Amino acid sequence: MDFEPRATRKDITGALSSPEFFSYGVEAYEACKKRSLTSDIIVEQKKVQEADLVMFQFPLYWFSVPAVLKGWMDRVLCQGFAFDIPGFYDDGLLKGKLAILSITTGGTADMYWKTGVSGDFRYFLWPLQHGTLHFCGFKVLAPHISFAPEFASEEERKGMVASWAQRLKTIWNEEPIPCSPPWYFGQ
Amino acid sequence: MDFEPRATRKDITGALSSPEFFSYGVEAYEACKKRSLTSDIIVEQKKVQEADLVMFQFPLYWFSVPAVLKGWMDRVLCQGFAFDIPGFYDDGLLKGKLAILSITTGGTADMYWKTGVSGDFRYFLWPLQHGTLHFCGFKVLAPHISFAPEFASEEERKGMVASWAQRLKTIWNEEPIPCSPPWYFGQ
């Protein structure tokens, strides 16, 4: 996907609401209400609107999404479409939908244990799952993490894909995680 | 700044190390060692190399950096330049340098208190300060957060700039923060 990640004034196709002082957030919100956002954003918003479950599949870059996916979040999940004030967290505009992060890492599971990011401490997931997805009203399923496929054998890689395929068979029966601090930071 | 945020094979100017299976991390590492990274990355790496203190000034987008700055991190802070394995955290290749995040927010300080992001709980800073900057060897100064300048009066905005200017006068005397879980997640 070659999505444009940069949030700029080109995202607003009509007249600016405050041309004398450009604020991306304000202008995107107004453009969203007036349906004058640029077409690549609208196309993505339609996909989200039609989805019951949105899966984010990405390699972990600096304990977060790669910039191209960050740009998707910055531009597509704008005020008026994904949230409003009020209208966030449990009242987010995308409530009723599910989301899941499916992540591949560069480092091995062992490395993440050593640096304090393990099954018990999921610090890096907070801004994405809670600060972004839950903020927009999504319920979030437990993330699916495939550790270091690049350093795994062909056999191990097949196992990773198989376990993901297996999980998908019953994913509609899963309960969302509790999006609260203990889930992220341990006791 | 119109920096390209997307990490792609165009970042490698010479022959690929494993053309049959493209891995961005592997290829960027090899290209860094052979000095065959694309020029916009090299230009930025030189700036970092010459700096004693790197200041990241940005508006908070989804509890993180905007995509254009995420892409700067993804592409500029590559293995071989910013870290190696081994050669990370206190042994990161950029050790001896300082970094600081100077952030403007959309929401007011009050909103961040209500959503659990306050002076005592700095969850969202972990991936940036610890997982990225400290990983590369930077010592990190306490972040400078200017809340909701868009909703502030002209007078208040001037006060925000003045307090930043005041802080910069003695910034070289500051001690880095302890980059450990209690700083981020409270007691």
CSV table of C-alpha atoms in Angstrom, one decimal, chain A residues 2-7 21 23-24 26 61-68 70-71 73-74 77 82-83 85 88-89 111 115 117 123-124 126-127 130-132 135-136 150 181 185, chain B residues 2-7 21 23-24 26 61-68 70-71 73-74 77 82-83 85 88-89 111 115 117 123-124 126-127 130-132 135-136 150 181 185:
chain,number,residue,atom,x,y,z
A,2,ASP,CA,1.4,3.3,-1.1
A,3,PHE,CA,-0.8,5.5,1.1
A,4,GLU,CA,0.2,9.1,1.6
A,5,PRO,CA,1.2,9.4,5.3
A,6,ARG,CA,1.6,13.1,5.6
A,7,ALA,CA,-1.3,15.1,7.0
A,21,PHE,CA,-4.3,30.3,10.5
A,23,SER,CA,-4.9,24.1,11.9
A,24,TYR,CA,-4.9,20.5,10.5
A,26,VAL,CA,-9.8,22.0,12.8
A,61,TYR,CA,8.9,-0.3,13.9
A,62,TRP,CA,10.2,1.5,16.9
A,63,PHE,CA,7.6,-0.2,19.2
A,64,SER,CA,4.8,1.2,17.0
A,65,VAL,CA,3.3,1.1,13.5
A,66,PRO,CA,5.5,2.0,10.5
A,67,ALA,CA,5.0,5.6,9.3
A,68,VAL,CA,2.7,4.6,6.4
A,70,LYS,CA,0.7,5.9,11.3
A,71,GLY,CA,-0.3,8.3,8.5
A,73,MET,CA,-4.4,6.7,11.5
A,74,ASP,CA,-3.5,10.4,11.4
A,77,LEU,CA,-9.4,8.6,11.8
A,82,ALA,CA,-13.9,8.4,14.2
A,83,PHE,CA,-14.5,10.5,17.3
A,85,ILE,CA,-15.7,15.9,21.5
A,88,PHE,CA,-14.7,9.2,22.3
A,89,TYR,CA,-13.6,6.0,24.2
A,111,MET,CA,14.6,-10.0,23.6
A,115,THR,CA,13.6,-5.3,27.7
A,117,VAL,CA,8.0,-6.0,27.0
A,123,TYR,CA,3.7,-0.9,27.4
A,124,PHE,CA,4.0,-0.2,23.8
A,126,TRP,CA,-1.1,1.5,25.0
A,127,PRO,CA,-1.0,4.4,22.5
A,130,HIS,CA,-6.1,2.4,24.1
A,131,GLY,CA,-5.1,5.9,22.9
A,132,THR,CA,-6.1,5.3,19.3
A,135,PHE,CA,-10.5,6.3,21.8
A,136,CYS,CA,-12.4,5.8,18.5
A,150,GLU,CA,12.9,-13.4,9.7
A,181,PRO,CA,-4.0,0.0,32.9
A,185,PHE,CA,1.4,-2.4,32.8
B,2,ASP,CA,8.4,17.4,3.5
B,3,PHE,CA,10.5,14.3,4.5
B,4,GLU,CA,9.4,11.0,2.9
B,5,PRO,CA,8.0,8.9,5.7
B,6,ARG,CA,7.7,5.6,3.9
B,7,ALA,CA,10.5,3.0,4.4
B,21,PHE,CA,13.6,-11.8,-0.4
B,23,SER,CA,13.7,-7.3,4.2
B,24,TYR,CA,13.8,-3.5,4.9
B,26,VAL,CA,18.4,-6.2,6.7
B,61,TYR,CA,-1.1,12.9,17.0
B,62,TRP,CA,-2.7,9.8,18.4
B,63,PHE,CA,-0.5,9.9,21.5
B,64,SER,CA,2.6,9.8,19.3
B,65,VAL,CA,4.5,11.6,16.6
B,66,PRO,CA,2.8,12.6,13.3
B,67,ALA,CA,3.6,10.1,10.5
B,68,VAL,CA,6.2,12.4,8.9
B,70,LYS,CA,7.6,8.6,12.6
B,71,GLY,CA,9.0,8.1,9.1
B,73,MET,CA,12.6,7.7,13.0
B,74,ASP,CA,11.9,4.6,10.9
B,77,LEU,CA,17.6,5.7,13.0
B,82,ALA,CA,21.7,4.5,15.6
B,83,PHE,CA,22.1,1.1,17.2
B,85,ILE,CA,22.8,-5.8,18.1
B,88,PHE,CA,21.5,-0.6,22.1
B,89,TYR,CA,20.0,1.2,25.2
B,111,MET,CA,-8.5,16.2,29.4
B,115,THR,CA,-8.0,10.0,30.5
B,117,VAL,CA,-2.3,10.7,31.0
B,123,TYR,CA,2.2,6.0,29.3
B,124,PHE,CA,2.4,7.3,25.8
B,126,TRP,CA,7.5,5.1,26.7
B,127,PRO,CA,7.7,4.0,23.0
B,130,HIS,CA,12.5,4.6,26.0
B,131,GLY,CA,11.8,2.3,23.1
B,132,THR,CA,13.3,4.6,20.5
B,135,PHE,CA,17.3,2.4,22.6
B,136,CYS,CA,19.6,4.4,20.4
B,150,GLU,CA,-5.0,26.4,19.8
B,181,PRO,CA,9.1,2.0,34.4
B,185,PHE,CA,3.8,4.3,34.9
